[in-house]
Short mmCIF file of N, CA and C in Angstrom, two decimals:
data_model
loop_
_atom_site.label_atom_id
_atom_site.label_comp_id
_atom_site.label_asym_id
_atom_site.label_seq_id
_atom_site.Cartn_x
_atom_site.Cartn_y
_atom_site.Cartn_z
N MET K 1 -1.59 -28.09 39.18
CA MET K 1 -2.86 -27.73 38.56
C MET K 1 -2.59 -26.85 37.34
N ASN K 2 -3.35 -27.06 36.29
CA ASN K 2 -3.25 -26.24 35.09
C ASN K 2 -4.09 -24.98 35.31
N PHE K 3 -3.43 -23.84 35.50
CA PHE K 3 -4.14 -22.59 35.81
C PHE K 3 -5.05 -22.16 34.66
N ASN K 4 -4.62 -22.37 33.42
CA ASN K 4 -5.47 -21.98 32.28
C ASN K 4 -6.81 -22.72 32.33
N LYS K 5 -6.76 -24.02 32.60
CA LYS K 5 -8.01 -24.79 32.68
C LYS K 5 -8.83 -24.36 33.90
N TYR K 6 -8.14 -24.11 35.02
CA TYR K 6 -8.85 -23.66 36.22
C TYR K 6 -9.52 -22.31 35.96
N PHE K 7 -8.78 -21.39 35.36
CA PHE K 7 -9.33 -20.07 35.05
C PHE K 7 -10.53 -20.20 34.12
N ASP K 8 -10.41 -21.05 33.12
CA ASP K 8 -11.51 -21.28 32.19
C ASP K 8 -12.72 -21.87 32.91
N SER K 9 -12.49 -22.73 33.89
CA SER K 9 -13.60 -23.35 34.64
C SER K 9 -14.37 -22.32 35.45
N GLN K 10 -13.76 -21.16 35.70
CA GLN K 10 -14.43 -20.10 36.45
C GLN K 10 -15.34 -19.26 35.54
N GLY K 11 -15.38 -19.60 34.25
CA GLY K 11 -16.26 -18.92 33.30
C GLY K 11 -15.80 -17.51 32.95
N ALA K 12 -14.52 -17.26 33.11
CA ALA K 12 -14.03 -15.89 32.93
C ALA K 12 -13.45 -15.61 31.56
N THR K 13 -13.20 -16.63 30.75
CA THR K 13 -12.43 -16.40 29.52
C THR K 13 -13.25 -16.26 28.25
N SER K 14 -14.46 -16.77 28.21
CA SER K 14 -15.20 -16.82 26.95
C SER K 14 -15.37 -15.45 26.30
N LYS K 15 -15.47 -14.41 27.11
CA LYS K 15 -15.63 -13.06 26.58
C LYS K 15 -14.46 -12.66 25.69
N TYR K 16 -13.27 -13.19 25.98
CA TYR K 16 -12.07 -12.79 25.25
C TYR K 16 -11.56 -13.84 24.29
N THR K 17 -12.11 -15.05 24.34
CA THR K 17 -11.61 -16.10 23.46
C THR K 17 -12.61 -16.50 22.37
N ASP K 18 -13.87 -16.11 22.52
CA ASP K 18 -14.84 -16.41 21.47
C ASP K 18 -14.60 -15.50 20.28
N PHE K 19 -14.74 -16.04 19.09
CA PHE K 19 -14.50 -15.29 17.87
C PHE K 19 -15.83 -14.83 17.28
N ASN K 20 -15.97 -13.52 17.09
CA ASN K 20 -17.18 -12.97 16.50
C ASN K 20 -16.79 -11.76 15.66
N LYS K 21 -16.52 -12.00 14.38
CA LYS K 21 -16.04 -10.94 13.48
C LYS K 21 -17.06 -9.81 13.35
N LYS K 22 -18.34 -10.14 13.29
CA LYS K 22 -19.38 -9.12 13.14
C LYS K 22 -19.40 -8.19 14.35
N GLU K 23 -19.36 -8.77 15.55
CA GLU K 23 -19.35 -7.96 16.77
C GLU K 23 -18.06 -7.13 16.85
N GLY K 24 -16.94 -7.73 16.40
CA GLY K 24 -15.67 -7.01 16.38
C GLY K 24 -15.75 -5.76 15.53
N ARG K 25 -16.39 -5.87 14.37
CA ARG K 25 -16.55 -4.70 13.49
C ARG K 25 -17.43 -3.63 14.14
N VAL K 26 -18.50 -4.06 14.80
CA VAL K 26 -19.39 -3.11 15.47
C VAL K 26 -18.63 -2.37 16.57
N LEU K 27 -17.89 -3.10 17.39
CA LEU K 27 -17.13 -2.47 18.48
C LEU K 27 -16.02 -1.56 17.94
N PHE K 28 -15.39 -1.97 16.84
CA PHE K 28 -14.33 -1.16 16.25
C PHE K 28 -14.91 0.16 15.72
N ASN K 29 -16.04 0.09 15.04
CA ASN K 29 -16.68 1.31 14.53
C ASN K 29 -17.12 2.23 15.68
N LYS K 30 -17.59 1.63 16.77
CA LYS K 30 -17.96 2.41 17.95
C LYS K 30 -16.73 3.13 18.51
N ALA K 31 -15.59 2.42 18.58
CA ALA K 31 -14.35 3.01 19.09
C ALA K 31 -13.89 4.16 18.19
N LEU K 32 -13.96 3.96 16.88
CA LEU K 32 -13.58 5.04 15.95
C LEU K 32 -14.44 6.27 16.17
N LYS K 33 -15.74 6.04 16.35
CA LYS K 33 -16.65 7.17 16.57
C LYS K 33 -16.31 7.90 17.86
N GLU K 34 -16.05 7.14 18.94
CA GLU K 34 -15.70 7.75 20.23
C GLU K 34 -14.40 8.55 20.13
N LEU K 35 -13.46 8.06 19.31
CA LEU K 35 -12.18 8.75 19.14
C LEU K 35 -12.24 9.88 18.12
N GLY K 36 -13.36 9.96 17.39
CA GLY K 36 -13.50 10.98 16.35
C GLY K 36 -12.58 10.73 15.17
N LYS K 37 -12.35 9.46 14.83
CA LYS K 37 -11.45 9.10 13.74
C LYS K 37 -12.18 8.28 12.69
N SER K 38 -11.67 8.32 11.48
CA SER K 38 -12.24 7.50 10.42
C SER K 38 -11.39 6.26 10.17
N LYS K 39 -10.14 6.27 10.67
CA LYS K 39 -9.27 5.12 10.51
C LYS K 39 -8.19 5.12 11.58
N VAL K 40 -7.55 3.96 11.75
CA VAL K 40 -6.44 3.80 12.69
C VAL K 40 -5.24 3.32 11.90
N GLU K 41 -4.10 3.93 12.17
CA GLU K 41 -2.85 3.54 11.52
C GLU K 41 -1.78 3.38 12.60
N PHE K 42 -1.06 2.26 12.55
CA PHE K 42 -0.01 2.04 13.54
C PHE K 42 1.06 1.09 12.99
N THR K 43 2.20 1.09 13.68
CA THR K 43 3.29 0.20 13.32
C THR K 43 3.33 -0.96 14.30
N LEU K 44 3.37 -2.16 13.77
CA LEU K 44 3.51 -3.38 14.56
C LEU K 44 4.96 -3.82 14.45
N GLY K 45 5.70 -3.66 15.53
CA GLY K 45 7.11 -4.03 15.54
C GLY K 45 7.34 -5.40 16.13
N GLY K 46 8.46 -5.99 15.76
CA GLY K 46 8.81 -7.30 16.29
C GLY K 46 10.20 -7.72 15.83
N ASP K 47 10.63 -8.86 16.30
CA ASP K 47 11.95 -9.37 15.96
C ASP K 47 12.03 -9.75 14.49
N ASP K 48 13.28 -9.86 13.99
CA ASP K 48 13.48 -10.19 12.58
C ASP K 48 13.68 -11.68 12.33
N ASP K 49 13.21 -12.53 13.25
CA ASP K 49 13.28 -13.98 13.02
C ASP K 49 12.05 -14.43 12.22
N ASP K 50 12.12 -15.61 11.65
CA ASP K 50 11.05 -16.10 10.77
C ASP K 50 9.70 -16.19 11.46
N LEU K 51 9.66 -16.71 12.68
CA LEU K 51 8.39 -16.86 13.39
C LEU K 51 7.73 -15.51 13.63
N SER K 52 8.49 -14.54 14.13
CA SER K 52 7.93 -13.21 14.40
C SER K 52 7.40 -12.58 13.13
N LYS K 53 8.16 -12.68 12.05
CA LYS K 53 7.72 -12.11 10.77
C LYS K 53 6.40 -12.72 10.32
N LYS K 54 6.28 -14.04 10.44
CA LYS K 54 5.04 -14.72 10.01
C LYS K 54 3.85 -14.29 10.87
N VAL K 55 4.06 -14.22 12.19
CA VAL K 55 2.97 -13.82 13.09
C VAL K 55 2.54 -12.39 12.80
N MET K 56 3.51 -11.48 12.64
CA MET K 56 3.16 -10.07 12.38
C MET K 56 2.44 -9.91 11.04
N GLU K 57 2.87 -10.63 10.02
CA GLU K 57 2.20 -10.56 8.72
C GLU K 57 0.78 -11.12 8.82
N TYR K 58 0.61 -12.18 9.61
CA TYR K 58 -0.72 -12.75 9.81
C TYR K 58 -1.63 -11.75 10.52
N VAL K 59 -1.14 -11.14 11.60
CA VAL K 59 -1.94 -10.15 12.34
C VAL K 59 -2.30 -8.99 11.42
N GLN K 60 -1.33 -8.51 10.65
CA GLN K 60 -1.57 -7.42 9.71
C GLN K 60 -2.67 -7.79 8.72
N SER K 61 -2.57 -8.98 8.12
CA SER K 61 -3.56 -9.38 7.11
C SER K 61 -4.94 -9.57 7.72
N GLN K 62 -5.01 -10.11 8.94
CA GLN K 62 -6.31 -10.32 9.58
C GLN K 62 -6.98 -8.99 9.94
N LEU K 63 -6.21 -8.06 10.48
CA LEU K 63 -6.79 -6.75 10.83
C LEU K 63 -7.24 -6.00 9.58
N GLU K 64 -6.41 -6.01 8.56
CA GLU K 64 -6.77 -5.26 7.34
C GLU K 64 -7.90 -5.92 6.58
N SER K 65 -7.96 -7.25 6.57
CA SER K 65 -9.07 -7.91 5.87
C SER K 65 -10.38 -7.79 6.66
N THR K 66 -10.29 -7.70 7.98
CA THR K 66 -11.49 -7.58 8.80
C THR K 66 -12.05 -6.16 8.79
N PHE K 67 -11.17 -5.14 8.88
CA PHE K 67 -11.62 -3.76 9.02
C PHE K 67 -11.39 -2.91 7.78
N GLY K 68 -10.86 -3.51 6.73
CA GLY K 68 -10.69 -2.81 5.46
C GLY K 68 -9.81 -1.58 5.56
N LYS K 69 -10.22 -0.51 4.91
CA LYS K 69 -9.43 0.72 4.86
C LYS K 69 -9.44 1.51 6.17
N LYS K 70 -10.19 1.00 7.15
CA LYS K 70 -10.25 1.68 8.44
C LYS K 70 -9.04 1.35 9.32
N VAL K 71 -8.22 0.39 8.89
CA VAL K 71 -7.01 0.01 9.63
C VAL K 71 -5.85 -0.10 8.64
N GLU K 72 -4.75 0.52 9.02
CA GLU K 72 -3.52 0.39 8.23
C GLU K 72 -2.40 -0.01 9.19
N VAL K 73 -1.87 -1.21 8.98
CA VAL K 73 -0.83 -1.76 9.86
C VAL K 73 0.48 -1.82 9.09
N HIS K 74 1.50 -1.19 9.63
CA HIS K 74 2.84 -1.24 9.06
C HIS K 74 3.66 -2.22 9.91
N VAL K 75 4.24 -3.22 9.28
CA VAL K 75 5.06 -4.21 9.99
C VAL K 75 6.51 -3.76 9.94
N GLN K 76 7.17 -3.79 11.10
CA GLN K 76 8.58 -3.40 11.18
C GLN K 76 9.36 -4.49 11.92
N SER K 77 10.18 -5.24 11.17
CA SER K 77 11.04 -6.26 11.75
C SER K 77 12.38 -5.63 12.10
N MET K 78 12.95 -6.04 13.24
CA MET K 78 14.23 -5.48 13.67
C MET K 78 14.96 -6.48 14.54
N PRO K 79 16.26 -6.30 14.73
CA PRO K 79 16.99 -7.19 15.65
C PRO K 79 16.38 -7.10 17.05
N LYS K 80 16.41 -8.21 17.77
CA LYS K 80 15.79 -8.27 19.10
C LYS K 80 16.32 -7.19 20.03
N THR K 81 17.62 -6.91 20.00
CA THR K 81 18.18 -5.89 20.90
C THR K 81 17.59 -4.52 20.61
N THR K 82 17.36 -4.22 19.33
CA THR K 82 16.76 -2.95 18.95
C THR K 82 15.31 -2.88 19.42
N ARG K 83 14.57 -3.98 19.22
CA ARG K 83 13.16 -4.02 19.64
C ARG K 83 13.05 -3.82 21.15
N VAL K 84 13.86 -4.54 21.93
CA VAL K 84 13.79 -4.43 23.38
C VAL K 84 14.16 -3.01 23.82
N SER K 85 15.19 -2.43 23.21
CA SER K 85 15.58 -1.06 23.53
C SER K 85 14.44 -0.09 23.25
N ASN K 86 13.79 -0.25 22.10
CA ASN K 86 12.65 0.60 21.74
C ASN K 86 11.52 0.46 22.76
N MET K 87 11.25 -0.78 23.17
CA MET K 87 10.17 -1.01 24.13
C MET K 87 10.51 -0.40 25.49
N LEU K 88 11.74 -0.58 25.94
CA LEU K 88 12.15 -0.02 27.23
C LEU K 88 12.05 1.51 27.24
N ASN K 89 12.26 2.12 26.07
CA ASN K 89 12.21 3.58 25.96
C ASN K 89 10.86 4.11 25.48
N GLY K 90 9.87 3.21 25.35
CA GLY K 90 8.53 3.63 24.94
C GLY K 90 8.43 4.07 23.50
N LYS K 91 9.35 3.62 22.66
CA LYS K 91 9.37 4.03 21.24
C LYS K 91 8.72 2.95 20.38
N TYR K 92 7.45 2.75 20.56
CA TYR K 92 6.73 1.76 19.76
C TYR K 92 5.23 2.05 19.82
N ASP K 93 4.51 1.61 18.78
CA ASP K 93 3.05 1.70 18.79
C ASP K 93 2.48 0.41 19.39
N VAL K 94 2.72 -0.69 18.68
CA VAL K 94 2.29 -2.02 19.12
C VAL K 94 3.48 -2.94 18.86
N ASP K 95 3.71 -3.88 19.76
CA ASP K 95 4.86 -4.75 19.60
C ASP K 95 4.47 -6.20 19.79
N PHE K 96 5.09 -7.06 19.00
CA PHE K 96 4.92 -8.49 19.15
C PHE K 96 6.14 -9.03 19.89
N THR K 97 5.91 -9.60 21.03
CA THR K 97 7.00 -10.13 21.84
C THR K 97 6.53 -11.39 22.53
N GLY K 98 7.41 -12.06 23.19
CA GLY K 98 7.07 -13.29 23.89
C GLY K 98 7.50 -13.22 25.34
N LEU K 99 7.02 -14.16 26.10
CA LEU K 99 7.34 -14.20 27.52
C LEU K 99 7.39 -15.64 27.98
N THR K 100 8.44 -15.98 28.71
CA THR K 100 8.53 -17.31 29.32
C THR K 100 8.66 -17.13 30.83
N THR K 101 8.47 -18.21 31.54
CA THR K 101 8.55 -18.14 32.99
C THR K 101 9.72 -18.96 33.51
N ASN K 102 10.13 -18.65 34.70
CA ASN K 102 11.21 -19.40 35.34
C ASN K 102 10.70 -20.55 36.18
N TYR K 103 9.44 -20.50 36.55
CA TYR K 103 8.86 -21.57 37.35
C TYR K 103 7.39 -21.71 36.99
N ASN K 104 6.86 -22.90 37.20
CA ASN K 104 5.52 -23.25 36.76
C ASN K 104 4.47 -22.80 37.79
N ASP K 105 4.14 -21.51 37.74
CA ASP K 105 3.13 -20.95 38.61
C ASP K 105 2.56 -19.71 37.92
N PRO K 106 1.24 -19.50 37.95
CA PRO K 106 0.65 -18.34 37.27
C PRO K 106 1.22 -17.01 37.75
N TYR K 107 1.65 -16.95 39.00
CA TYR K 107 2.20 -15.71 39.53
C TYR K 107 3.42 -15.26 38.71
N SER K 108 4.21 -16.21 38.25
CA SER K 108 5.41 -15.88 37.48
C SER K 108 5.06 -15.08 36.23
N MET K 109 4.00 -15.45 35.56
CA MET K 109 3.58 -14.75 34.34
C MET K 109 2.81 -13.47 34.67
N LEU K 110 1.90 -13.55 35.64
CA LEU K 110 1.06 -12.40 35.97
C LEU K 110 1.84 -11.26 36.60
N SER K 111 2.86 -11.57 37.39
CA SER K 111 3.61 -10.53 38.10
C SER K 111 4.35 -9.59 37.16
N VAL K 112 4.57 -10.01 35.93
CA VAL K 112 5.26 -9.17 34.94
C VAL K 112 4.50 -7.86 34.70
N MET K 113 3.19 -7.88 34.86
CA MET K 113 2.39 -6.70 34.56
C MET K 113 2.09 -5.83 35.79
N MET K 114 2.73 -6.13 36.91
CA MET K 114 2.55 -5.28 38.09
C MET K 114 3.19 -3.91 37.84
N SER K 115 2.69 -2.91 38.49
CA SER K 115 3.21 -1.54 38.35
C SER K 115 4.70 -1.51 38.62
N GLY K 116 5.45 -0.90 37.71
CA GLY K 116 6.88 -0.71 37.90
C GLY K 116 7.77 -1.86 37.48
N GLU K 117 7.20 -2.98 37.04
CA GLU K 117 8.02 -4.12 36.62
C GLU K 117 8.73 -3.82 35.29
N ASN K 118 9.93 -4.34 35.12
CA ASN K 118 10.74 -4.07 33.92
C ASN K 118 10.06 -4.49 32.62
N TYR K 119 9.43 -5.66 32.61
CA TYR K 119 8.81 -6.15 31.38
C TYR K 119 7.41 -5.60 31.15
N ASN K 120 6.95 -4.74 32.01
CA ASN K 120 5.68 -4.04 31.81
C ASN K 120 6.00 -2.83 30.92
N PHE K 121 6.31 -3.12 29.66
CA PHE K 121 6.83 -2.11 28.74
C PHE K 121 5.87 -0.93 28.53
N GLY K 122 4.57 -1.18 28.57
CA GLY K 122 3.60 -0.12 28.36
C GLY K 122 3.35 0.73 29.60
N LYS K 123 4.02 0.40 30.68
CA LYS K 123 3.89 1.14 31.95
C LYS K 123 2.45 1.13 32.46
N TRP K 124 1.72 0.05 32.14
CA TRP K 124 0.35 -0.10 32.62
C TRP K 124 0.37 -0.22 34.14
N SER K 125 -0.61 0.36 34.79
CA SER K 125 -0.68 0.30 36.24
C SER K 125 -2.13 0.21 36.69
N ASN K 126 -2.40 -0.71 37.58
CA ASN K 126 -3.74 -0.87 38.11
C ASN K 126 -3.61 -1.31 39.57
N LYS K 127 -4.07 -0.48 40.49
CA LYS K 127 -3.92 -0.75 41.93
C LYS K 127 -4.62 -2.03 42.35
N GLN K 128 -5.79 -2.29 41.78
CA GLN K 128 -6.54 -3.49 42.13
C GLN K 128 -5.76 -4.74 41.69
N TYR K 129 -5.20 -4.69 40.49
CA TYR K 129 -4.40 -5.81 39.98
C TYR K 129 -3.20 -6.06 40.90
N ASP K 130 -2.47 -5.00 41.22
CA ASP K 130 -1.32 -5.12 42.11
C ASP K 130 -1.72 -5.71 43.45
N GLN K 131 -2.88 -5.28 43.96
CA GLN K 131 -3.34 -5.75 45.27
C GLN K 131 -3.63 -7.25 45.23
N TYR K 132 -4.33 -7.73 44.19
CA TYR K 132 -4.63 -9.16 44.09
C TYR K 132 -3.35 -9.99 44.04
N LEU K 133 -2.36 -9.53 43.27
CA LEU K 133 -1.12 -10.29 43.18
C LEU K 133 -0.33 -10.25 44.49
N THR K 134 -0.34 -9.12 45.15
CA THR K 134 0.34 -9.03 46.44
C THR K 134 -0.33 -9.97 47.45
N LEU K 135 -1.65 -9.99 47.46
CA LEU K 135 -2.36 -10.90 48.36
C LEU K 135 -2.04 -12.35 48.03
N SER K 136 -2.01 -12.68 46.74
CA SER K 136 -1.74 -14.07 46.34
C SER K 136 -0.33 -14.50 46.74
N SER K 137 0.61 -13.57 46.73
CA SER K 137 1.99 -13.93 47.07
C SER K 137 2.18 -14.21 48.55
N LYS K 138 1.21 -13.78 49.38
CA LYS K 138 1.31 -13.99 50.83
C LYS K 138 0.33 -15.05 51.33
N GLU K 139 -0.59 -15.47 50.48
CA GLU K 139 -1.66 -16.38 50.89
C GLU K 139 -1.17 -17.83 50.95
N MET K 140 -1.42 -18.49 52.06
CA MET K 140 -1.01 -19.88 52.23
C MET K 140 -2.13 -20.86 51.88
N ASN K 141 -3.37 -20.40 51.91
CA ASN K 141 -4.50 -21.24 51.55
C ASN K 141 -4.58 -21.31 50.02
N VAL K 142 -4.47 -22.51 49.46
CA VAL K 142 -4.39 -22.69 48.01
C VAL K 142 -5.63 -22.13 47.30
N LYS K 143 -6.82 -22.41 47.81
CA LYS K 143 -8.04 -21.93 47.15
C LYS K 143 -8.15 -20.41 47.17
N LYS K 144 -7.80 -19.80 48.30
CA LYS K 144 -7.84 -18.34 48.39
C LYS K 144 -6.80 -17.73 47.45
N ARG K 145 -5.63 -18.36 47.40
CA ARG K 145 -4.57 -17.86 46.51
C ARG K 145 -5.02 -17.94 45.05
N LEU K 146 -5.60 -19.06 44.66
CA LEU K 146 -6.11 -19.19 43.29
C LEU K 146 -7.19 -18.16 43.00
N SER K 147 -8.03 -17.89 43.98
CA SER K 147 -9.08 -16.89 43.81
C SER K 147 -8.47 -15.52 43.54
N ASP K 148 -7.43 -15.16 44.27
CA ASP K 148 -6.76 -13.87 44.05
C ASP K 148 -6.11 -13.82 42.66
N LEU K 149 -5.52 -14.94 42.24
CA LEU K 149 -4.88 -14.99 40.92
C LEU K 149 -5.92 -14.87 39.80
N VAL K 150 -7.06 -15.53 39.99
CA VAL K 150 -8.15 -15.42 39.00
C VAL K 150 -8.65 -13.98 38.91
N LYS K 151 -8.83 -13.34 40.06
CA LYS K 151 -9.29 -11.94 40.07
C LYS K 151 -8.28 -11.03 39.37
N ALA K 152 -7.00 -11.28 39.60
CA ALA K 152 -5.96 -10.49 38.91
C ALA K 152 -6.04 -10.71 37.40
N GLU K 153 -6.19 -11.96 37.00
CA GLU K 153 -6.30 -12.28 35.56
C GLU K 153 -7.52 -11.60 34.95
N GLN K 154 -8.62 -11.53 35.68
CA GLN K 154 -9.83 -10.87 35.18
C GLN K 154 -9.59 -9.37 34.98
N VAL K 155 -8.88 -8.73 35.91
CA VAL K 155 -8.55 -7.31 35.75
C VAL K 155 -7.69 -7.13 34.49
N LEU K 156 -6.70 -7.98 34.34
CA LEU K 156 -5.81 -7.92 33.18
C LEU K 156 -6.60 -8.10 31.88
N ASP K 157 -7.50 -9.07 31.85
CA ASP K 157 -8.31 -9.31 30.65
C ASP K 157 -9.24 -8.14 30.35
N ASN K 158 -9.83 -7.55 31.39
CA ASN K 158 -10.75 -6.43 31.18
C ASN K 158 -10.04 -5.18 30.68
N GLN K 159 -8.84 -4.94 31.17
CA GLN K 159 -8.08 -3.75 30.78
C GLN K 159 -7.32 -3.93 29.47
N GLN K 160 -6.91 -5.14 29.17
CA GLN K 160 -6.17 -5.48 27.95
C GLN K 160 -4.91 -4.64 27.71
N PRO K 161 -4.00 -4.55 28.70
CA PRO K 161 -2.74 -3.86 28.42
C PRO K 161 -1.84 -4.69 27.51
N LEU K 162 -2.15 -5.96 27.41
CA LEU K 162 -1.49 -6.85 26.46
C LEU K 162 -2.52 -7.87 26.01
N THR K 163 -2.27 -8.44 24.85
CA THR K 163 -3.21 -9.42 24.32
C THR K 163 -2.45 -10.68 23.94
N PRO K 164 -2.60 -11.76 24.70
CA PRO K 164 -1.94 -13.00 24.33
C PRO K 164 -2.53 -13.54 23.02
N LEU K 165 -1.65 -13.91 22.09
CA LEU K 165 -2.11 -14.46 20.82
C LEU K 165 -2.14 -15.98 20.86
N TYR K 166 -1.14 -16.57 21.49
CA TYR K 166 -1.08 -18.02 21.58
C TYR K 166 -0.08 -18.41 22.67
N HIS K 167 -0.16 -19.66 23.08
CA HIS K 167 0.80 -20.22 24.03
C HIS K 167 1.73 -21.12 23.25
N ASP K 168 2.99 -20.85 23.33
CA ASP K 168 3.98 -21.66 22.66
C ASP K 168 4.06 -23.02 23.35
N GLY K 169 4.39 -24.02 22.61
CA GLY K 169 4.51 -25.35 23.21
C GLY K 169 5.61 -26.13 22.54
N GLN K 170 6.10 -27.09 23.24
CA GLN K 170 7.12 -27.98 22.71
C GLN K 170 6.76 -29.40 23.10
N ALA K 171 7.09 -30.33 22.23
CA ALA K 171 6.87 -31.74 22.53
C ALA K 171 8.23 -32.39 22.78
N TRP K 172 8.32 -33.14 23.85
CA TRP K 172 9.56 -33.83 24.20
C TRP K 172 9.26 -35.31 24.38
N MET K 173 10.10 -36.14 23.79
CA MET K 173 9.97 -37.58 24.00
C MET K 173 10.95 -37.96 25.10
N VAL K 174 10.44 -38.56 26.13
CA VAL K 174 11.26 -38.99 27.26
C VAL K 174 11.00 -40.47 27.47
N ARG K 175 12.03 -41.22 27.65
CA ARG K 175 11.88 -42.66 27.89
C ARG K 175 10.98 -42.91 29.10
N GLY K 176 10.26 -43.98 29.05
CA GLY K 176 9.33 -44.33 30.13
C GLY K 176 10.01 -44.58 31.46
N ASN K 177 11.30 -44.87 31.44
CA ASN K 177 11.99 -45.15 32.71
C ASN K 177 12.66 -43.90 33.29
N VAL K 178 12.45 -42.73 32.67
CA VAL K 178 12.95 -41.46 33.21
C VAL K 178 11.78 -40.78 33.92
N HIS K 179 11.99 -40.45 35.19
CA HIS K 179 10.90 -39.91 36.01
C HIS K 179 11.24 -38.52 36.55
N ASN K 180 10.20 -37.70 36.72
CA ASN K 180 10.29 -36.37 37.35
C ASN K 180 11.21 -35.40 36.61
N LEU K 181 11.30 -35.52 35.30
CA LEU K 181 12.06 -34.55 34.52
C LEU K 181 11.17 -33.34 34.28
N VAL K 182 11.64 -32.15 34.63
CA VAL K 182 10.84 -30.92 34.53
C VAL K 182 11.49 -30.01 33.50
N PHE K 183 10.65 -29.38 32.67
CA PHE K 183 11.15 -28.41 31.70
C PHE K 183 10.33 -27.14 31.82
N ASN K 184 10.94 -26.06 32.34
CA ASN K 184 10.35 -24.72 32.41
C ASN K 184 11.33 -23.77 31.76
N SER K 185 11.40 -23.76 30.46
CA SER K 185 12.34 -23.01 29.64
C SER K 185 13.77 -23.56 29.75
N ASN K 186 14.06 -24.33 30.77
CA ASN K 186 15.32 -25.07 30.92
C ASN K 186 15.01 -26.40 31.59
N PHE K 187 15.86 -27.39 31.34
CA PHE K 187 15.66 -28.67 32.01
C PHE K 187 16.04 -28.56 33.48
N ASP K 188 15.23 -29.20 34.33
CA ASP K 188 15.51 -29.26 35.76
C ASP K 188 15.64 -30.74 36.12
N PHE K 189 16.86 -31.14 36.43
CA PHE K 189 17.15 -32.54 36.73
C PHE K 189 17.21 -32.84 38.23
N ARG K 190 16.90 -31.85 39.08
CA ARG K 190 17.07 -32.02 40.53
C ARG K 190 16.37 -33.25 41.09
N ASN K 191 15.17 -33.52 40.64
CA ASN K 191 14.41 -34.66 41.18
C ASN K 191 14.26 -35.79 40.16
N THR K 192 15.05 -35.76 39.11
CA THR K 192 14.96 -36.76 38.05
C THR K 192 15.70 -38.03 38.45
N PHE K 193 15.09 -39.16 38.13
CA PHE K 193 15.76 -40.43 38.36
C PHE K 193 15.37 -41.41 37.27
N VAL K 194 16.19 -42.44 37.10
CA VAL K 194 15.98 -43.44 36.06
C VAL K 194 15.84 -44.80 36.72
N THR K 195 14.86 -45.59 36.23
CA THR K 195 14.69 -46.95 36.70
C THR K 195 15.00 -47.90 35.56
N LYS K 196 15.27 -49.17 35.90
CA LYS K 196 15.58 -50.18 34.87
C LYS K 196 14.33 -50.68 34.20
#
């Protein structure tokens, strides 16, 4: 089952995926007022590869063109080892990074944000989120398990400790006579077979 489509069918995503620049400006001005600030300035760090640089420059231009002088984004490209070290030590404002999974299940991606996990760089912690994921990892009933995973995703979306920008994808051409070839960041040939 495609969890993204299932999650979307639960009506939970439109709040975070609909684009409304006018409402964004209103909410941003409200946040500035609550913080007692007239502007926000931060550094957006990321890897020094071409894709990361393009994404960070795009985010910078979109934020600055949308919010004008109320936002100042400094882009900092660095070697991946430096970026990861900075993130592990909490030496960053905002960071652009990616995440892949080892197996095709929403738990693999969602569990990264549980309290105390290594890749939970911001040290975000939410007991309710942890509880839903713990329940899902023990649940044998598929519908109940999906329900727990959806609830965890909703907590994550409401709190926004991270903001997914896009899902990376790859296209692979496989001959019609090759069956059960799986690719989850690596090829899995365990159940692959070829017919004439």
